[in-house]
Amino acid sequence: MQEGEDFYATGKARRHMWDAHRVTWEEVCDALEEEEPPVHETRSRMGEARYVAHVQTSGGRALMVVLAEEADGMMRAITAMEPRGRKQKRRFGRSRR
């Protein structure tokens, strides 16, 4: 994926990634550009399709990036965080194989 061509994040989302999860937008871009990530589909509370990409930065930091598909096909990054808890860490480990 390439920022500007495939995905973007609003300023509000970028601030949230940093303030809530200490993840920079640069880390998200780095991780999403590294490879085609394993993704699983889920739904928001409002029923919107969401996609969770399990990625790793070039520095080795594991991230879960939550994306939503826009009408024009662009992917909007909603948030990003490190996997936490056994379930998320297990899912990340399975998706990396």
PDB file of C-alpha atoms in Angstrom:
ATOM      1  CA  MET A   1       0.000   0.000   0.000  1.00  0.00           C
ATOM      2  CA  GLN A   2       1.199   3.507  -0.695  1.00  0.00           C
ATOM      3  CA  GLU A   3       0.044   6.619   1.160  1.00  0.00           C
ATOM      4  CA  GLY A   4      -1.758   8.949  -1.193  1.00  0.00           C
ATOM      5  CA  GLU A   5      -2.555   6.127  -3.589  1.00  0.00           C
ATOM      6  CA  ASP A   6      -4.062   3.461  -1.327  1.00  0.00           C
ATOM      7  CA  PHE A   7      -4.571   4.830   2.186  1.00  0.00           C
ATOM      8  CA  TYR A   8      -4.696   7.968   4.311  1.00  0.00           C
ATOM      9  CA  ALA A   9      -5.624   9.138   7.812  1.00  0.00           C
ATOM     10  CA  THR A  10      -7.274  12.317   8.961  1.00  0.00           C
ATOM     11  CA  GLY A  11      -5.424  14.651  11.298  1.00  0.00           C
ATOM     12  CA  LYS A  12      -7.799  13.625  14.076  1.00  0.00           C
ATOM     13  CA  ALA A  13      -6.993   9.923  13.524  1.00  0.00           C
ATOM     14  CA  ARG A  14      -3.249  10.620  13.486  1.00  0.00           C
ATOM     15  CA  ARG A  15      -3.500  12.538  16.762  1.00  0.00           C
ATOM     16  CA  HIS A  16      -5.541   9.705  18.287  1.00  0.00           C
ATOM     17  CA  MET A  17      -2.939   7.110  17.220  1.00  0.00           C
ATOM     18  CA  TRP A  18      -0.275   9.102  19.044  1.00  0.00           C
ATOM     19  CA  ASP A  19      -2.243  10.299  22.068  1.00  0.00           C
ATOM     20  CA  ALA A  20      -3.970   6.992  22.858  1.00  0.00           C
ATOM     21  CA  HIS A  21      -1.472   4.411  21.573  1.00  0.00           C
ATOM     22  CA  ARG A  22       1.884   6.173  21.066  1.00  0.00           C
ATOM     23  CA  VAL A  23       2.006   5.113  17.418  1.00  0.00           C
ATOM     24  CA  THR A  24       3.223   7.629  14.842  1.00  0.00           C
ATOM     25  CA  TRP A  25       1.739   8.040  11.377  1.00  0.00           C
ATOM     26  CA  GLU A  26       5.206   7.403   9.967  1.00  0.00           C
ATOM     27  CA  GLU A  27       5.271   3.978  11.676  1.00  0.00           C
ATOM     28  CA  VAL A  28       1.877   3.134  10.163  1.00  0.00           C
ATOM     29  CA  CYS A  29       3.026   4.160   6.674  1.00  0.00           C
ATOM     30  CA  ASP A  30       6.278   2.238   7.084  1.00  0.00           C
ATOM     31  CA  ALA A  31       4.462  -0.916   8.184  1.00  0.00           C
ATOM     32  CA  LEU A  32       1.768  -0.785   5.497  1.00  0.00           C
ATOM     33  CA  GLU A  33       4.359  -0.196   2.773  1.00  0.00           C
ATOM     34  CA  GLU A  34       6.547  -3.110   3.874  1.00  0.00           C
ATOM     35  CA  GLU A  35       4.348  -5.846   2.485  1.00  0.00           C
ATOM     36  CA  GLU A  36       0.786  -6.836   1.661  1.00  0.00           C
ATOM     37  CA  PRO A  37      -0.476  -7.343   5.207  1.00  0.00           C
ATOM     38  CA  PRO A  38      -2.678 -10.144   6.531  1.00  0.00           C
ATOM     39  CA  VAL A  39      -6.118  -8.575   7.082  1.00  0.00           C
ATOM     40  CA  HIS A  40      -9.289  -9.757   8.768  1.00  0.00           C
ATOM     41  CA  GLU A  41     -12.698  -8.131   8.425  1.00  0.00           C
ATOM     42  CA  THR A  42     -14.822  -6.982  11.338  1.00  0.00           C
ATOM     43  CA  ARG A  43     -17.629  -4.460  11.891  1.00  0.00           C
ATOM     44  CA  SER A  44     -17.818  -1.207  13.836  1.00  0.00           C
ATOM     45  CA  ARG A  45     -20.548  -0.640  16.402  1.00  0.00           C
ATOM     46  CA  MET A  46     -22.452   1.208  13.672  1.00  0.00           C
ATOM     47  CA  GLY A  47     -22.118  -1.722  11.250  1.00  0.00           C
ATOM     48  CA  GLU A  48     -19.412  -0.214   9.023  1.00  0.00           C
ATOM     49  CA  ALA A  49     -17.006  -2.767   7.559  1.00  0.00           C
ATOM     50  CA  ARG A  50     -13.585  -2.487   9.180  1.00  0.00           C
ATOM     51  CA  TYR A  51     -10.379  -4.212   8.259  1.00  0.00           C
ATOM     52  CA  VAL A  52      -7.636  -4.976  10.765  1.00  0.00           C
ATOM     53  CA  ALA A  53      -4.184  -5.276   9.204  1.00  0.00           C
ATOM     54  CA  HIS A  54      -1.522  -7.088  11.217  1.00  0.00           C
ATOM     55  CA  VAL A  55       1.751  -5.432  10.238  1.00  0.00           C
ATOM     56  CA  GLN A  56       5.281  -4.913  11.433  1.00  0.00           C
ATOM     57  CA  THR A  57       7.433  -1.805  11.039  1.00  0.00           C
ATOM     58  CA  SER A  58      10.893  -2.049   9.522  1.00  0.00           C
ATOM     59  CA  GLY A  59      12.164  -1.640  13.103  1.00  0.00           C
ATOM     60  CA  GLY A  60      10.227  -4.745  14.180  1.00  0.00           C
ATOM     61  CA  ARG A  61       7.325  -3.150  16.083  1.00  0.00           C
ATOM     62  CA  ALA A  62       4.116  -5.172  15.726  1.00  0.00           C
ATOM     63  CA  LEU A  63       1.020  -3.078  14.964  1.00  0.00           C
ATOM     64  CA  MET A  64      -2.660  -3.623  14.343  1.00  0.00           C
ATOM     65  CA  VAL A  65      -3.986  -0.980  11.942  1.00  0.00           C
ATOM     66  CA  VAL A  66      -7.760  -0.530  11.715  1.00  0.00           C
ATOM     67  CA  LEU A  67      -8.912   0.581   8.258  1.00  0.00           C
ATOM     68  CA  ALA A  68     -12.227   1.431   6.591  1.00  0.00           C
ATOM     69  CA  GLU A  69     -12.834   1.416   2.847  1.00  0.00           C
ATOM     70  CA  GLU A  70     -14.106   4.672   1.368  1.00  0.00           C
ATOM     71  CA  ALA A  71     -16.545   4.830  -1.567  1.00  0.00           C
ATOM     72  CA  ASP A  72     -13.675   5.617  -3.982  1.00  0.00           C
ATOM     73  CA  GLY A  73     -11.724   2.522  -2.906  1.00  0.00           C
ATOM     74  CA  MET A  74      -9.241   4.401  -0.714  1.00  0.00           C
ATOM     75  CA  MET A  75      -8.543   2.904   2.692  1.00  0.00           C
ATOM     76  CA  ARG A  76      -8.880   5.271   5.670  1.00  0.00           C
ATOM     77  CA  ALA A  77      -6.730   4.454   8.685  1.00  0.00           C
ATOM     78  CA  ILE A  78      -8.858   4.854  11.793  1.00  0.00           C
ATOM     79  CA  THR A  79      -6.332   3.900  14.456  1.00  0.00           C
ATOM     80  CA  ALA A  80      -3.219   1.811  15.066  1.00  0.00           C
ATOM     81  CA  MET A  81      -1.938   0.111  18.196  1.00  0.00           C
ATOM     82  CA  GLU A  82       0.338  -2.629  19.410  1.00  0.00           C
ATOM     83  CA  PRO A  83      -1.420  -5.969  19.919  1.00  0.00           C
ATOM     84  CA  ARG A  84      -2.311  -6.323  23.583  1.00  0.00           C
ATOM     85  CA  GLY A  85      -3.788  -9.178  25.509  1.00  0.00           C
ATOM     86  CA  ARG A  86      -3.425 -12.862  24.706  1.00  0.00           C
ATOM     87  CA  LYS A  87      -6.113 -12.966  22.017  1.00  0.00           C
ATOM     88  CA  GLN A  88      -4.672 -10.097  19.958  1.00  0.00           C
ATOM     89  CA  LYS A  89      -1.108 -11.331  20.351  1.00  0.00           C
ATOM     90  CA  ARG A  90      -2.137 -14.850  19.326  1.00  0.00           C
ATOM     91  CA  ARG A  91      -3.991 -13.522  16.277  1.00  0.00           C
ATOM     92  CA  PHE A  92      -0.967 -11.419  15.296  1.00  0.00           C
ATOM     93  CA  GLY A  93       1.324 -14.434  15.617  1.00  0.00           C
ATOM     94  CA  ARG A  94      -0.933 -16.580  13.410  1.00  0.00           C
ATOM     95  CA  SER A  95      -1.218 -13.906  10.738  1.00  0.00           C
ATOM     96  CA  ARG A  96       2.571 -13.521  10.469  1.00  0.00           C
ATOM     97  CA  ARG A  97       3.159 -17.183   9.480  1.00  0.00           C
TER      98      ARG A  97
END
